[in-house]
XYZ file of C-alpha atoms in Angstrom:
729
model
C 309.508 -32.455 150.910
C 308.206 -30.428 147.760
C 306.741 -33.399 146.478
C 304.599 -34.163 149.511
C 303.213 -30.430 149.482
C 302.600 -30.534 145.892
C 300.465 -33.780 146.488
C 298.928 -32.435 149.666
C 298.064 -29.395 147.552
C 296.091 -31.167 144.590
C 294.547 -33.612 147.145
C 293.086 -30.376 148.548
C 292.052 -29.166 145.126
C 290.388 -32.542 144.201
C 288.393 -33.082 147.828
C 287.103 -29.238 147.197
C 285.884 -30.019 143.694
C 284.096 -33.513 145.536
C 282.813 -31.348 148.208
C 281.112 -28.986 145.820
C 279.659 -31.432 143.521
C 278.217 -33.665 146.567
C 276.364 -30.552 147.879
C 274.931 -29.344 144.801
C 273.970 -32.721 143.797
C 272.455 -33.051 147.608
C 270.477 -29.448 147.391
C 269.014 -30.249 144.246
C 268.073 -34.072 145.121
C 267.509 -33.062 148.634
C 269.680 -35.539 149.668
C 270.857 -34.964 153.188
C 273.508 -37.790 153.084
C 275.039 -36.291 150.288
C 275.037 -32.964 151.858
C 276.454 -34.100 154.688
C 279.361 -36.043 152.514
C 279.879 -32.367 151.138
C 280.135 -30.765 154.588
C 282.728 -33.528 155.906
C 284.972 -33.369 153.070
C 284.761 -29.689 153.199
C 285.977 -30.171 156.709
C 288.377 -32.605 155.909
C 289.913 -30.153 153.968
C 291.286 -28.013 156.657
C 293.762 -30.840 157.928
C 294.972 -31.041 154.431
C 296.026 -27.388 153.918
C 297.242 -27.395 157.720
C 299.647 -30.274 156.617
C 300.752 -28.187 153.503
C 301.081 -25.349 155.693
C 303.258 -27.490 158.431
C 305.442 -28.724 155.593
C 306.565 -24.972 154.386
C 307.181 -24.241 157.836
C 309.505 -27.305 158.430
C 311.271 -26.135 155.147
C 311.588 -22.849 156.200
C 313.136 -23.860 159.735
C 315.245 -26.449 157.880
C 316.186 -23.739 155.546
C 315.520 -26.527 152.622
C 316.766 -24.362 149.620
C 315.523 -26.992 147.137
C 312.281 -24.686 147.634
C 312.076 -21.724 145.436
C 309.790 -19.974 147.948
C 312.718 -20.924 150.938
C 315.401 -19.919 149.049
C 313.739 -16.609 147.989
C 312.457 -15.512 151.598
C 314.818 -17.108 154.065
C 317.976 -17.841 155.041
C 319.865 -19.863 157.966
C 321.347 -16.539 159.002
C 317.754 -15.285 160.373
C 316.485 -16.075 164.116
C 313.902 -18.469 164.411
C 311.364 -15.735 164.789
C 311.909 -14.262 161.560
C 312.490 -18.023 159.551
C 308.813 -18.582 160.788
C 307.633 -15.307 159.810
C 308.943 -15.520 156.074
C 305.867 -17.528 155.556
C 304.120 -14.605 154.857
C 306.926 -12.473 153.165
C 306.344 -13.745 150.015
C 303.320 -14.070 147.457
C 302.892 -17.940 147.330
C 303.528 -18.299 151.196
C 301.085 -15.676 152.082
C 298.587 -16.978 149.721
C 299.057 -20.529 151.707
C 298.622 -18.804 154.653
C 295.456 -17.080 153.739
C 294.226 -20.767 152.607
C 295.165 -22.084 155.980
C 293.339 -19.386 157.858
C 289.862 -19.738 155.374
C 289.913 -23.310 155.753
C 290.518 -22.930 159.553
C 287.197 -20.622 159.548
C 285.340 -22.941 157.333
C 285.548 -25.617 159.809
C 284.718 -23.579 162.620
C 281.619 -22.406 160.779
C 280.828 -25.691 159.560
C 280.891 -27.234 163.253
C 278.941 -24.477 164.535
C 276.126 -25.444 162.240
C 276.779 -29.062 162.303
C 273.049 -29.572 163.987
C 271.279 -27.096 161.885
C 268.766 -28.101 159.232
C 268.063 -25.240 157.056
C 267.849 -25.247 153.705
C 270.173 -22.072 153.336
C 273.130 -24.020 155.427
C 274.190 -26.425 152.297
C 274.115 -23.344 150.008
C 276.505 -21.565 152.380
C 278.716 -24.638 152.169
C 278.538 -24.298 148.630
C 279.836 -20.995 148.235
C 282.807 -21.552 150.777
C 283.534 -24.681 149.053
C 284.093 -22.641 145.895
C 285.921 -19.666 147.897
C 288.474 -22.429 149.270
C 288.715 -24.177 145.933
C 289.639 -21.121 144.204
C 292.660 -20.830 146.426
C 293.516 -24.354 146.094
C 293.283 -23.680 142.145
C 296.019 -21.142 142.049
C 298.343 -22.984 144.209
C 298.211 -26.056 141.754
C 297.847 -23.992 138.294
C 299.943 -20.733 138.991
C 303.721 -20.779 139.664
C 303.552 -17.352 141.672
C 301.059 -19.316 143.763
C 302.807 -22.338 144.297
C 304.493 -22.704 147.772
C 306.376 -25.768 146.871
C 307.968 -25.082 143.777
C 311.715 -27.180 143.272
C 314.621 -25.118 143.021
C 317.097 -27.409 141.006
C 319.559 -27.775 141.743
C 319.303 -26.688 144.807
C 320.466 -22.724 145.680
C 323.608 -22.147 147.466
C 321.920 -19.786 150.168
C 318.841 -18.067 151.181
C 318.375 -14.607 150.100
C 316.888 -13.840 153.167
C 314.076 -11.900 154.472
C 312.777 -8.709 153.058
C 314.581 -6.552 155.952
C 311.725 -3.871 156.216
C 309.489 -7.375 157.684
C 312.471 -7.733 160.630
C 310.635 -6.114 163.029
C 308.618 -7.035 166.156
C 305.266 -5.610 164.845
C 305.619 -7.681 161.622
C 305.463 -11.102 163.928
C 301.857 -10.402 164.343
C 300.415 -7.530 162.056
C 300.275 -9.572 159.033
C 298.574 -12.671 160.518
C 296.261 -10.441 162.426
C 295.416 -8.578 159.557
C 294.968 -11.804 157.263
C 292.473 -12.697 159.940
C 290.367 -9.722 159.557
C 290.562 -10.235 155.656
C 289.853 -13.826 155.615
C 287.040 -13.971 157.851
C 285.142 -11.552 156.107
C 284.304 -14.084 153.733
C 282.040 -16.340 156.810
C 279.294 -13.519 157.202
C 279.439 -12.957 153.317
C 278.548 -16.830 153.045
C 275.935 -16.677 155.694
C 274.143 -13.619 154.068
C 274.437 -15.167 150.792
C 273.282 -18.446 151.605
C 270.004 -16.509 153.345
C 269.708 -14.289 149.962
C 269.977 -17.283 147.544
C 267.606 -19.344 149.394
C 265.526 -16.606 150.301
C 265.002 -17.409 153.759
C 265.674 -13.698 155.212
C 264.405 -13.896 158.800
C 266.237 -12.421 161.331
C 267.668 -15.423 162.679
C 270.380 -15.381 160.225
C 271.319 -11.730 161.903
C 272.294 -13.168 165.223
C 274.500 -15.446 163.882
C 276.293 -13.102 161.469
C 276.613 -10.300 163.796
C 279.429 -11.960 166.126
C 281.558 -13.057 162.920
C 281.023 -9.666 161.572
C 282.518 -7.803 164.757
C 285.445 -10.464 164.454
C 286.441 -9.444 161.065
C 285.956 -5.492 162.006
C 287.936 -6.122 165.068
C 290.798 -7.988 163.496
C 290.803 -5.816 160.533
C 291.155 -2.829 162.644
C 293.993 -4.331 165.189
C 295.937 -5.038 162.406
C 295.405 -1.637 160.487
C 296.615 0.063 163.831
C 299.972 -2.153 164.098
C 300.980 -1.419 160.781
C 300.715 2.149 161.558
C 302.887 1.646 164.892
C 305.320 -0.790 162.506
C 305.674 2.421 159.737
C 306.078 4.807 162.551
C 308.807 2.993 164.240
C 310.552 1.144 160.861
C 310.148 3.438 158.035
C 311.881 6.461 159.342
C 309.620 9.163 157.637
C 308.081 10.654 160.760
C 304.392 9.406 160.370
C 302.022 6.813 160.752
C 299.785 6.608 157.717
C 300.767 7.557 153.996
C 297.711 6.850 152.019
C 299.284 4.159 150.628
C 297.685 2.132 148.270
C 297.913 -0.969 150.102
C 297.403 0.824 153.476
C 294.052 2.052 151.762
C 293.392 -1.484 150.684
C 292.876 -2.686 154.313
C 290.926 0.644 155.449
C 288.358 0.247 152.841
C 286.714 -3.189 153.927
C 287.395 -1.939 157.623
C 285.254 1.362 156.863
C 282.507 -1.196 155.055
C 282.403 -3.524 158.101
C 282.187 -0.440 160.357
C 279.138 0.633 158.076
C 277.518 -3.298 158.293
C 278.054 -3.303 161.942
C 276.177 -0.148 162.296
C 273.143 -0.889 160.022
C 272.444 -3.868 161.105
C 271.417 -2.899 164.336
C 268.877 -0.721 162.363
C 267.750 -3.822 160.665
C 267.176 -5.981 164.004
C 265.553 -2.938 166.226
C 263.549 -1.306 163.326
C 263.611 -3.911 160.277
C 264.892 -1.356 157.957
C 267.892 -1.075 155.687
C 267.542 -4.927 154.547
C 268.486 -4.250 151.237
C 271.323 -1.765 152.108
C 272.820 -4.313 154.714
C 272.797 -7.115 151.883
C 274.899 -4.731 149.712
C 277.097 -3.577 152.518
C 278.509 -7.179 153.237
C 278.924 -8.035 149.519
C 281.045 -4.872 148.924
C 283.098 -5.527 152.532
C 283.874 -9.339 151.106
C 284.824 -8.111 147.794
C 286.742 -5.272 148.629
C 289.058 -7.682 150.993
C 289.442 -9.469 147.735
C 290.454 -6.292 146.007
C 292.949 -5.755 148.601
C 294.569 -9.183 147.774
C 294.607 -8.294 144.209
C 296.007 -4.786 144.660
C 298.798 -6.290 146.585
C 299.772 -9.227 144.280
C 298.842 -7.996 140.914
C 301.531 -5.519 140.487
C 299.146 -2.606 139.337
C 300.012 -0.938 141.880
C 303.048 0.070 144.007
C 303.618 0.618 147.461
C 306.123 -0.907 150.375
C 303.652 -3.423 151.381
C 303.249 -4.882 147.747
C 304.637 -8.144 146.149
C 306.191 -7.976 142.964
C 304.050 -8.479 139.602
C 302.558 -12.008 139.264
C 300.351 -14.149 136.882
C 297.825 -14.292 139.811
C 296.351 -11.048 139.268
C 294.201 -12.158 136.373
C 292.122 -14.841 137.956
C 291.709 -12.821 140.997
C 290.125 -10.191 139.419
C 288.037 -12.374 137.325
C 286.825 -14.184 140.597
C 286.322 -10.835 141.929
C 283.977 -9.463 138.852
C 281.983 -12.553 138.450
C 281.011 -13.117 141.929
C 280.303 -9.300 142.748
C 278.031 -9.199 139.566
C 276.395 -12.825 140.286
C 275.796 -11.721 144.041
C 274.319 -8.103 143.181
C 272.098 -9.756 140.525
C 270.758 -12.188 143.407
C 270.029 -8.922 145.778
C 268.428 -7.120 142.769
C 266.307 -10.279 142.199
C 265.329 -10.696 146.010
C 264.464 -6.685 146.298
C 260.496 -7.258 147.058
C 261.576 -9.485 149.878
C 264.515 -6.833 151.311
C 261.983 -4.084 151.668
C 261.836 -2.332 154.650
C 259.239 -3.026 157.422
C 259.242 0.858 158.517
C 260.080 4.061 156.830
C 262.547 6.268 158.348
C 260.537 9.106 160.296
C 262.954 11.620 161.367
C 266.110 12.543 159.603
C 267.548 13.492 163.154
C 266.495 10.332 164.865
C 269.055 7.631 165.861
C 268.312 5.540 162.703
C 268.903 8.675 160.781
C 272.160 9.664 162.246
C 273.080 5.909 161.635
C 272.180 6.344 158.009
C 274.261 9.096 157.191
C 277.188 7.222 159.361
C 277.000 4.581 156.319
C 276.607 7.090 153.875
C 279.954 8.967 154.942
C 281.888 5.395 155.367
C 280.538 3.951 152.051
C 281.288 7.620 150.492
C 284.862 7.662 151.988
C 285.546 3.911 150.779
C 284.417 4.898 147.228
C 286.571 8.255 147.604
C 289.797 6.347 148.580
C 288.827 3.365 145.953
C 288.943 6.515 143.706
C 292.467 7.738 144.567
C 294.118 4.162 144.937
C 293.517 3.653 141.194
C 294.164 7.414 140.385
C 297.637 6.379 138.675
C 295.736 4.250 135.941
C 292.668 6.401 135.630
C 294.473 9.952 135.495
C 297.918 9.149 134.803
C 299.150 10.679 138.096
C 299.470 9.391 142.030
C 296.719 11.206 144.246
C 298.800 11.689 147.173
C 298.203 12.495 150.795
C 297.004 16.155 150.599
C 294.223 14.892 148.065
C 293.153 12.373 150.510
C 293.475 14.859 153.598
C 291.442 17.562 151.739
C 288.431 15.581 151.811
C 289.204 12.661 154.819
C 289.655 15.178 157.284
C 286.314 17.032 157.267
C 284.589 13.823 156.491
C 286.034 12.344 159.989
C 284.863 15.347 161.772
C 281.670 14.938 160.152
C 281.958 11.033 161.556
C 283.292 12.328 165.152
C 279.974 14.415 165.371
C 277.928 11.369 164.726
C 280.006 9.060 166.965
C 278.888 11.663 169.798
C 275.367 12.240 168.608
C 274.372 8.822 167.582
C 273.921 7.374 170.886
C 272.182 10.572 172.892
C 269.247 10.543 169.842
C 266.165 8.411 170.171
C 264.719 6.063 168.097
C 262.123 7.602 165.598
C 262.314 11.025 167.213
C 263.939 14.108 165.771
C 266.772 15.818 167.601
C 264.559 18.741 168.509
C 262.793 16.091 170.979
C 265.458 15.321 172.648
C 267.961 18.047 172.490
C 267.288 19.564 176.128
C 267.216 16.323 177.577
C 270.197 14.409 176.137
C 272.391 16.741 173.878
C 272.583 19.907 175.590
C 275.184 19.450 178.640
C 277.391 17.308 176.240
C 277.190 20.336 173.604
C 278.145 22.898 176.023
C 280.884 20.508 177.742
C 282.497 20.383 173.825
C 282.091 23.787 173.746
C 284.028 24.788 176.939
C 286.799 21.823 176.077
C 287.502 23.654 172.311
C 287.627 26.889 174.281
C 290.338 25.712 176.502
C 292.267 24.313 173.770
C 292.235 27.333 171.895
C 293.556 29.577 174.892
C 296.556 26.746 175.739
C 297.423 24.936 172.275
C 299.706 27.993 171.150
C 301.675 27.787 174.393
C 301.470 23.710 174.264
C 303.532 22.563 171.598
C 307.109 23.293 170.180
C 306.663 25.670 167.517
C 309.505 27.059 165.144
C 309.905 30.879 165.175
C 310.066 30.817 161.460
C 307.677 28.907 160.610
C 303.923 30.014 160.157
C 300.978 27.734 161.023
C 298.133 26.350 158.655
C 295.111 28.249 159.992
C 292.879 25.509 158.233
C 294.599 23.063 159.948
C 294.574 24.679 163.187
C 290.736 25.229 163.120
C 290.422 21.686 162.356
C 292.310 20.609 165.372
C 290.173 22.959 167.418
C 286.952 21.493 166.050
C 288.246 17.822 166.582
C 289.049 18.264 170.087
C 286.053 19.807 170.937
C 283.847 17.162 169.488
C 286.029 14.648 171.161
C 285.615 16.102 174.575
C 281.499 15.987 173.161
C 281.752 12.211 172.763
C 283.429 11.719 176.016
C 280.818 14.022 177.861
C 278.076 12.143 176.115
C 279.362 8.539 177.116
C 280.022 9.973 180.497
C 276.481 11.022 180.689
C 275.102 7.483 179.255
C 277.267 5.705 181.795
C 275.932 8.069 184.715
C 272.217 7.627 183.636
C 272.649 3.680 182.997
C 274.619 3.217 186.616
C 271.822 5.213 188.230
C 268.905 3.551 186.681
C 270.371 0.014 187.500
C 271.284 1.348 191.571
C 267.518 2.205 191.450
C 266.390 -1.429 190.669
C 269.263 -3.206 192.622
C 269.701 -0.544 195.476
C 272.358 -3.194 197.297
C 274.677 -2.708 194.524
C 277.625 0.029 194.948
C 278.485 2.109 191.736
C 281.499 0.160 190.564
C 279.488 -3.430 190.889
C 276.207 -1.731 189.322
C 278.650 -0.332 186.422
C 280.215 -3.515 185.668
C 277.293 -5.546 185.727
C 275.629 -3.254 183.338
C 278.905 -2.988 180.899
C 278.695 -7.123 181.039
C 274.818 -7.354 180.504
C 274.945 -4.974 177.722
C 278.108 -5.393 175.878
C 276.855 -3.775 172.489
C 275.675 -0.648 173.887
C 278.105 0.056 176.535
C 281.107 -1.803 175.093
C 280.365 0.346 171.812
C 280.550 3.342 173.511
C 284.399 2.618 174.975
C 285.208 1.591 171.172
C 283.854 5.043 170.049
C 286.272 6.380 172.996
C 289.086 4.947 171.490
C 288.589 6.625 168.076
C 288.181 9.688 169.843
C 291.578 9.061 171.200
C 293.093 8.354 167.557
C 291.168 11.168 166.230
C 292.712 13.742 168.555
C 296.045 12.022 168.016
C 295.395 12.765 164.301
C 294.680 16.590 165.144
C 298.178 17.025 166.458
C 299.316 16.931 162.977
C 298.383 20.491 162.800
C 301.353 21.347 164.927
C 303.783 18.858 163.164
C 306.916 20.484 162.461
C 309.859 18.872 160.244
C 313.564 19.981 159.119
C 316.468 18.785 157.940
C 319.952 19.670 159.527
C 323.799 18.901 157.947
C 326.018 18.094 160.989
C 329.992 17.595 160.138
C 332.003 14.810 161.512
C 335.685 14.048 161.736
C 337.210 10.731 161.652
C 338.693 9.750 164.681
C 341.478 6.160 164.625
C 340.025 3.118 164.425
C 338.292 1.406 167.770
C 338.410 -2.454 167.191
C 335.669 -3.230 164.487
C 333.968 0.137 164.571
C 334.883 3.557 162.318
C 333.854 6.350 164.620
C 333.315 9.671 163.437
C 332.997 12.676 166.160
C 331.154 15.818 165.696
C 330.060 18.809 168.263
C 327.518 20.538 165.677
C 324.520 21.907 166.934
C 320.607 22.348 165.671
C 317.360 23.968 166.593
C 313.772 23.187 165.681
C 311.510 24.862 167.991
C 312.463 24.502 171.734
C 314.426 21.572 171.293
C 318.170 21.596 170.712
C 320.152 18.724 169.212
C 323.938 18.091 169.670
C 325.883 15.565 167.358
C 328.264 13.574 169.165
C 329.163 10.435 167.167
C 328.526 8.825 164.289
C 329.795 4.793 164.328
C 330.054 2.287 161.203
C 329.834 -0.902 162.893
C 328.832 -4.087 161.952
C 325.446 -6.298 163.241
C 324.968 -9.937 163.151
C 321.387 -11.119 161.382
C 321.643 -14.075 163.334
C 321.489 -14.920 166.691
C 323.936 -13.766 169.469
C 327.138 -15.051 169.377
C 327.537 -15.601 165.823
C 330.442 -15.185 163.999
C 330.668 -12.194 161.448
C 330.512 -13.108 157.889
C 329.731 -11.254 154.523
C 326.415 -13.298 154.559
C 325.031 -12.465 158.016
C 326.518 -9.207 158.754
C 324.593 -5.886 158.659
C 326.531 -2.609 158.487
C 325.072 0.211 160.633
C 325.767 3.599 160.694
C 324.973 4.950 164.321
C 324.291 8.352 165.310
C 324.288 9.821 168.893
C 322.786 13.229 169.666
C 322.091 15.195 172.663
C 318.608 16.544 173.409
C 318.091 19.857 175.364
C 314.514 21.071 175.983
C 315.709 24.854 176.984
C 318.146 24.199 179.918
C 316.547 20.539 180.609
C 318.739 17.866 179.570
C 316.778 15.001 177.863
C 317.672 11.330 177.308
C 320.445 10.839 174.359
C 318.829 9.272 171.287
C 320.361 7.170 168.904
C 319.248 6.601 165.334
C 320.372 4.305 162.524
C 320.708 3.284 159.237
C 321.016 -0.564 158.676
C 322.484 -2.058 155.540
C 321.207 -5.554 154.827
C 323.255 -7.826 152.876
C 321.506 -9.281 149.750
C 323.154 -12.904 149.061
C 323.000 -14.308 145.766
C 321.085 -17.777 145.927
C 323.009 -19.076 143.004
C 326.668 -18.348 144.451
C 325.958 -17.834 148.021
C 328.236 -14.520 147.612
C 327.267 -10.965 148.573
C 325.500 -9.042 145.974
C 324.483 -5.398 147.288
C 323.172 -3.811 150.574
C 319.284 -3.296 151.287
C 319.045 0.129 153.779
C 316.469 0.391 156.068
C 315.845 3.214 158.614
C 315.682 2.708 162.402
C 314.477 6.021 163.988
C 315.139 7.204 167.407
C 312.066 8.318 169.109
C 311.968 10.497 172.412
C 308.250 10.135 173.394
C 306.652 12.197 175.734
C 303.184 12.982 177.075
C 302.350 16.246 174.564
C 304.788 15.522 171.966
C 307.593 13.196 170.373
C 310.935 14.285 169.116
C 311.406 11.814 166.135
C 314.993 11.588 164.318
C 316.282 9.707 161.371
C 319.746 9.735 160.136
C 319.623 10.245 156.425
C 321.906 10.239 153.472
C 325.996 10.602 154.250
C 327.961 13.137 151.883
C 331.374 14.420 151.318
C 332.242 17.172 153.168
C 332.421 19.471 150.409
C 329.016 18.497 149.231
C 330.642 17.883 145.701
C 330.233 14.388 143.800
C 328.067 11.277 144.717
C 327.945 10.182 148.103
C 330.689 8.202 149.478
C 329.601 4.139 149.407
C 330.483 3.662 153.378
C 328.881 0.283 153.701
C 330.815 -1.312 150.774
C 333.810 0.418 152.008
C 333.236 -1.052 155.477
C 332.973 -4.271 154.079
C 336.087 -4.176 152.498
C 337.615 -2.716 155.881
C 335.886 -6.017 157.816
C 336.703 -8.766 155.430
C 338.989 -7.724 152.435
C 342.023 -7.279 154.608
C 344.686 -9.879 154.910
C 346.787 -8.280 157.497
C 347.405 -5.359 159.519
C 348.983 -3.417 156.658
C 346.263 -4.086 154.390
C 343.546 -3.189 156.975
C 345.372 0.163 157.610
C 345.249 0.777 153.837
C 341.506 0.371 153.670
C 341.036 2.270 156.903
C 342.615 4.987 154.791
C 340.250 4.919 151.918
C 337.371 6.388 154.376
C 336.685 10.252 154.122
C 338.363 12.033 156.808
C 335.484 14.435 156.946
C 331.817 13.877 156.281
C 328.377 15.368 156.421
C 325.208 13.468 157.784
C 322.082 14.619 157.220
C 319.431 14.318 160.383
C 315.906 14.476 159.545
C 313.547 15.692 162.543
C 309.890 15.878 163.269
C 308.254 16.949 166.294
C 304.996 14.940 166.368
C 302.289 16.533 168.770
C 299.645 14.206 170.451
C 301.166 10.823 168.948
C 300.355 9.044 172.290
C 296.719 9.722 171.702
C 296.964 7.484 168.833
C 298.737 4.563 170.665
C 296.449 5.002 173.608
C 293.164 5.118 171.425
C 294.805 1.854 169.648
C 295.223 0.031 172.765
C 291.674 0.592 173.971
C 290.239 -0.104 170.487
C 291.963 -3.575 171.178
C 290.797 -4.306 174.702
C 287.256 -2.902 174.121
C 287.041 -5.102 170.694
C 288.059 -7.864 172.387
C 285.754 -7.463 175.413
C 282.894 -7.316 173.167
C 284.353 -10.396 171.289
C 284.982 -12.383 174.031
C 281.958 -14.121 176.270
C 282.836 -12.156 179.239
C 279.612 -11.766 181.317
C 277.498 -13.463 179.039
C 275.438 -16.353 180.720
C 274.493 -19.695 179.301
C 271.782 -19.418 177.306
C 268.639 -22.063 178.252
């Protein structure tokens, strides 16, 4: 099957070359038949790449170890879901997945434009053919991008999927994020075709808008899912670390957000035409830059792949494409002049422009932070990002609340009393109430001192959040009132529903704003976040079946919480389906610790946290090599805060020497004993007393982050889907 897959990829590359030159020939000679042949062959490439993708999936399911990618990223001991998701667990597989998605979107947009005869359509086809050709080129000529490399002789076993990816969110997070990354190519190609041909009428904006919202929606959803994965899987008590690859996905989302807002101004006021072209160019190239960061090996992070040879062609493509299209923008600058000038900086269009400025400056600041190790020899960490990111976010929150209440062309002073005053007063009241209650609302450590600046930021954020909610409520109230006056037979619910569905861009956008407000309020809780580490002593007990059990009765306190240690078990977990026989190759060693939790005199649910040690198998011998540790935190989630605990390192009771290698000792105990006597001997090798470190966090308002994430998903989906949209005549 490797040979078949390689032939299919080579055929794809050849077909794309043919499509590109046919399209260029048709453009130059104005030959419609040549253009049509180029279009059809470009659409046909989707089926070739789809076949290649299906071949790789089949090899993963069959554990075909003659395939290098399968041997390095999968195993017969994985369950079927992780065998399938291994397709994006490595560089060449994820690039094939990227290629598949790209060609799917190309197929869709070419089908949408099949009846269009505009001169810009063939140029769009040529741009997309070049982009698709690049990914097939990588898969043909670069070993790191070849998903069908032979492994001869066939590997003895698969090394398995990265344990960090063996999580429910990783089944859906990467493909959703990839959809956002890849689909940016479509609005980019549409915009650049209009730019190259000089056909810059407003018509192209209607076509590009839905594709832009589509990309923005999936990028945002993917980022939020990644935050959920980081919170539940990495065991560090947080959901955003300003990791280079996290930032790589955030940057095109910020630019897409700016573009979606600024095209509103172009449609309504004929302004920002030049700026919008620059924005879509930046958004597309930053999506490619994120791919380059992930795969070049220049920067490292928990999401990145190992260093590969494809970094060079990627950065060459990014550079050539960026400077070429920026040159075309400059060439067309006379045609991109605004139809009107900005009349008031505090008008609606002025607030949108300031919103754009903050988003783009934030993106460039993140870019500086991402490349700080190369530029300054030191990595800029979370405090640096937060030092400017929090004030910038607060300003964005202010604009989010004010922009819907401002008027076109008029300054804020002209509408302040009519639209801004009431929400502003409600926001001040909300901030005042929050000031009165927050000191008693969150669990506080009596021995710690708060960060005054962080608390001020938290109060401002909550106050602005209330301001946004009040403003949106006012807009909905006025909209429903106006509709009821025009349609007296409608009740409030019907009027509100029809108002929402008939003007989804406006009123659906307000719901998106509310989702972001909830997320910001969740972030504001970090001002009161607490973290500590507590050591608990454990004593070994007689063996209980296959488990090694330690007991403790030690107690620890953080804020209002009391944590009582109970047991610490070392036990086996199978990597495969339920009922599998335990083997060295499929046995995860789990260190599982249970803790009773008390809040004052109230007993809360018992929490169980783990450290799991996954077997790393030699693909040459099929034998055990080493363990890969992962964290499995326990989270007690309450409305106002989460209690988050994670078992840490285990040490000797006297805290001297190296930490005991309990996973290897357990593997010997589990698989090394030939008889009962030898098993008892191996049991005696376990230390009689140990110290287990427990990392504890109290994370206030985290539920708001996840509630906002859900609202973002449903509101974005509502805007995207043709709900309530009548058929156009």
